[in-house]
Short mmCIF file of C-alpha atoms in Angstrom, two decimals:
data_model
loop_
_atom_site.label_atom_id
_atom_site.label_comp_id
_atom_site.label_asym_id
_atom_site.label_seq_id
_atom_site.Cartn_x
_atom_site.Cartn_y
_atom_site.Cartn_z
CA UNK B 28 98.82 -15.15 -63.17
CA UNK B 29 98.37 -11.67 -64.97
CA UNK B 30 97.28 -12.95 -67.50
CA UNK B 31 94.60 -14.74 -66.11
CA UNK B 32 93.14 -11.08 -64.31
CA UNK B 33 93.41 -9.82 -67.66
CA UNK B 34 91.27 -12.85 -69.10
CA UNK B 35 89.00 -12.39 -66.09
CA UNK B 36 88.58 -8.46 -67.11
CA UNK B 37 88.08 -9.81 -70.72
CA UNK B 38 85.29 -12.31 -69.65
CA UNK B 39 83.26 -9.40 -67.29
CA UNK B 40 83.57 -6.78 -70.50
CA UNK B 41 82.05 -9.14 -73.02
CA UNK B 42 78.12 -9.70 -73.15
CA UNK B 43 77.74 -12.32 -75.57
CA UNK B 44 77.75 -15.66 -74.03
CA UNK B 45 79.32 -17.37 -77.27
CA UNK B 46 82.37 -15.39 -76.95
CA UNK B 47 82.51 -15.49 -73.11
CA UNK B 48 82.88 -19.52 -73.71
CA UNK B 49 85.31 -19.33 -76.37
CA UNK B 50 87.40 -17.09 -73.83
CA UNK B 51 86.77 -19.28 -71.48
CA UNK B 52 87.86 -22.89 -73.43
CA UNK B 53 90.41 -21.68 -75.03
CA UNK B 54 92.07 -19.92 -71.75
CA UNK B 55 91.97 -23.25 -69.97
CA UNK B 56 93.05 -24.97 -72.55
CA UNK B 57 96.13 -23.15 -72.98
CA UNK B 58 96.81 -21.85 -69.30
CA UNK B 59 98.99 -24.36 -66.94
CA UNK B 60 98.37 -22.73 -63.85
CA UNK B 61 93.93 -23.32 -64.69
CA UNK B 62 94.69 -26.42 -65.50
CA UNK B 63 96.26 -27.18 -62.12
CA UNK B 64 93.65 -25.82 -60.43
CA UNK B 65 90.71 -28.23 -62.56
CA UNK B 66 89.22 -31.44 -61.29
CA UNK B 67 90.26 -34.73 -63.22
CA UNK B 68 87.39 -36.72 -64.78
CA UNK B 69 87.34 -39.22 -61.91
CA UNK B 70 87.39 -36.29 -58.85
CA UNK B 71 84.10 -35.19 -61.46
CA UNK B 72 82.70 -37.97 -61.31
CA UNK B 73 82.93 -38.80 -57.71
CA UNK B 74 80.81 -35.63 -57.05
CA UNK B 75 77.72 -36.69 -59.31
CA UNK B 76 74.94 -39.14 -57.53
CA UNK B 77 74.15 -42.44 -59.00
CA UNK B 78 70.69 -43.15 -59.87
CA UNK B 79 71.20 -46.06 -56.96
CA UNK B 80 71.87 -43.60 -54.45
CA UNK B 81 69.37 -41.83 -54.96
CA UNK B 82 66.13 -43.58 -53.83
CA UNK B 83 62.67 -43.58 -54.60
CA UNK B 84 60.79 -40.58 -55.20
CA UNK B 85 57.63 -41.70 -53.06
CA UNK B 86 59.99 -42.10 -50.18
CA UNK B 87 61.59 -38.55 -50.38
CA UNK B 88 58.07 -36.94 -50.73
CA UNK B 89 57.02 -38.80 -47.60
CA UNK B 90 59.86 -36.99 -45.83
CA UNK B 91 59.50 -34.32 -47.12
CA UNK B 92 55.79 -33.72 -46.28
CA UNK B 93 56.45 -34.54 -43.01
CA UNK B 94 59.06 -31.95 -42.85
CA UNK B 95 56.79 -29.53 -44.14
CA UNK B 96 53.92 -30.17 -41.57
CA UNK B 97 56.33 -29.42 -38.69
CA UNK B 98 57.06 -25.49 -39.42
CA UNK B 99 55.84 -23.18 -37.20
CA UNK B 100 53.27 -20.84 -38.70
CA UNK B 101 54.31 -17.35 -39.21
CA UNK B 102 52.29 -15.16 -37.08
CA UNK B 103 50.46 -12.53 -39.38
CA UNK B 104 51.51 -8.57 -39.19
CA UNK B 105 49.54 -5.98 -37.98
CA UNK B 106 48.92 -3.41 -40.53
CA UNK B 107 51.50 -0.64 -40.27
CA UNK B 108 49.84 3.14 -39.28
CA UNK B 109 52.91 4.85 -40.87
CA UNK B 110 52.67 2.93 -44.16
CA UNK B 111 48.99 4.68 -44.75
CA UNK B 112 50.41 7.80 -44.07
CA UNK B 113 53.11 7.43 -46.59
CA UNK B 114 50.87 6.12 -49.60
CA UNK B 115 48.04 9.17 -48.77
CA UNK B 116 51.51 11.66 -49.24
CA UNK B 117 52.03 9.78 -52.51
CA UNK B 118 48.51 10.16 -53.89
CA UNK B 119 48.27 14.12 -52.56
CA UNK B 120 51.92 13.97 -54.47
CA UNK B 121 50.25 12.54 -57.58
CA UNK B 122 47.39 15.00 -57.40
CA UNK B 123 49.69 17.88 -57.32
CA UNK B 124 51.67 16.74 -60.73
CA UNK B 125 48.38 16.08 -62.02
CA UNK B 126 47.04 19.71 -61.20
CA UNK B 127 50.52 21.57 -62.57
CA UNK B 128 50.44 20.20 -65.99
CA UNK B 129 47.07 20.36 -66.43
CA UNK B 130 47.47 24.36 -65.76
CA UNK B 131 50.73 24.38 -67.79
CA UNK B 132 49.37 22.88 -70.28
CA UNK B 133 46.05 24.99 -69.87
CA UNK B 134 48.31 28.05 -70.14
CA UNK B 135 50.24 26.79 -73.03
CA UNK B 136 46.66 26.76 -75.03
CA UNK B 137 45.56 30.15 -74.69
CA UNK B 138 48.76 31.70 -76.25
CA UNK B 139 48.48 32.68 -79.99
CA UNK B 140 48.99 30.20 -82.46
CA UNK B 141 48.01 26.94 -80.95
CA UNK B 142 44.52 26.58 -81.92
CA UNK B 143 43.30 24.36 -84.82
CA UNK B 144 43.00 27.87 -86.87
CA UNK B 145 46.45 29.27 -86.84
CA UNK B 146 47.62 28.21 -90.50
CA UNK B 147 50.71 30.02 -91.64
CA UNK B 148 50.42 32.50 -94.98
CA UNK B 149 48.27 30.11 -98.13
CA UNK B 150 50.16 31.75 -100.63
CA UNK B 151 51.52 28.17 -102.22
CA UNK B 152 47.84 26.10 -102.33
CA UNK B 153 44.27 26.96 -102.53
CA UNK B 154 41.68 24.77 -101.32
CA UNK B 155 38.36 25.48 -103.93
CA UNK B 156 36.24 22.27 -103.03
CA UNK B 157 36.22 19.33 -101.06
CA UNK B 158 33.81 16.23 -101.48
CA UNK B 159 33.51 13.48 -98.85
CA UNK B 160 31.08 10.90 -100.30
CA UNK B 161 29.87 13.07 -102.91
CA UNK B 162 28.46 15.68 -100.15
CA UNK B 163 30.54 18.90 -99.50
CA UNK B 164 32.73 18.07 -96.55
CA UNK B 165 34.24 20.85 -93.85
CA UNK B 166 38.18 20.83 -93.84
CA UNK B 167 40.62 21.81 -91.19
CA UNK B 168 44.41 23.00 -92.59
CA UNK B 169 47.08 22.25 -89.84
CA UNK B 170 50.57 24.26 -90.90
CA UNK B 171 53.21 22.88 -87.75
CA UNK B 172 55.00 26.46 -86.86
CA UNK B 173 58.92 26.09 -88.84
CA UNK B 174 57.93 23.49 -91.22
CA UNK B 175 56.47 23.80 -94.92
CA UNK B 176 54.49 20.43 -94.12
CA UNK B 177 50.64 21.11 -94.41
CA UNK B 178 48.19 18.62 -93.03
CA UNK B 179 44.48 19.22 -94.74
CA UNK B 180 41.89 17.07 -92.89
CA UNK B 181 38.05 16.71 -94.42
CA UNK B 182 35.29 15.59 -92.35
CA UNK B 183 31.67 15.01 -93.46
CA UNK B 184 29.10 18.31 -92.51
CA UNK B 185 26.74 16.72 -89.97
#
């Protein structure tokens, strides 16, 4: 029987359904106390409906319909006061997180270095010319602050 909680612990710690199932057969098959507790073929069987038994589908829809006609209609709610008070908190909520990064990040512009300008010391490359479809073309130099990466980005002059 421990062995059988340890198969169970086995079976909840795997997540792959192939190897659940080959824990699985392979426990039963070798497990007499499992065994003892399966259903024969013919106890199986007994619990499966014949296609006699069953009936006609028109007939089952025709009592089921008539089933369905006899609920009792669900009365409809009356809108809830405290629920509008609760989603005009959220949106004020929203606004607020809105408003604080938008003057963090507002703050976080103005300090030295972050504008499109701040290129670290040229002392390895020298831009002399730049054409964009054979007209001279404006460029912008982008240096990331601890890097040696450049980014050089050319735009037509309007």
């Amino acid at each position: 029987m421990a062995f059988c909680k340890i198969v169970d612990v086995i079976y909840v710690a795997l997540p792959i359904r192939p190897l659940r199932a080959f824990l699985i057969r392979n426990h039963m098959e070798r497990c007499p106390e499992c065994q003892a507790r399966l259903l024969s073929r013919a106890e199986a069987g007994r619990l499966f409906v014949s296609s006699d038994r069953v009936g006609m589908p028109v007939d089952l829809w025709e009592r089921i319909s008539s089933q369905a006609g006899r609920g009792t209609p669900v009365p409809e709610a009356p809108p809830n006061p405290a629920g509008a008070g609760w989603r005009w908190a959220a949106a004020m909520g929203t606004a607020a997180v809105v408003a604080v990064t938008g003057f963090w990040l507002l703050r976080e512009v103005e300090k030295p270095g972050f504008g499109p300008g701040f290129v670290g010391a040229a002392d390895r490359f020298q831009i002399d010319y730049v054409n964009v479809g054979g007209a001279p073309a404006q460029t912008f130099v982008y240096q990331p602050q601890g890097t040696d990466t450049v980014f050089v980005w050319a735009t037509k002059n309007p």
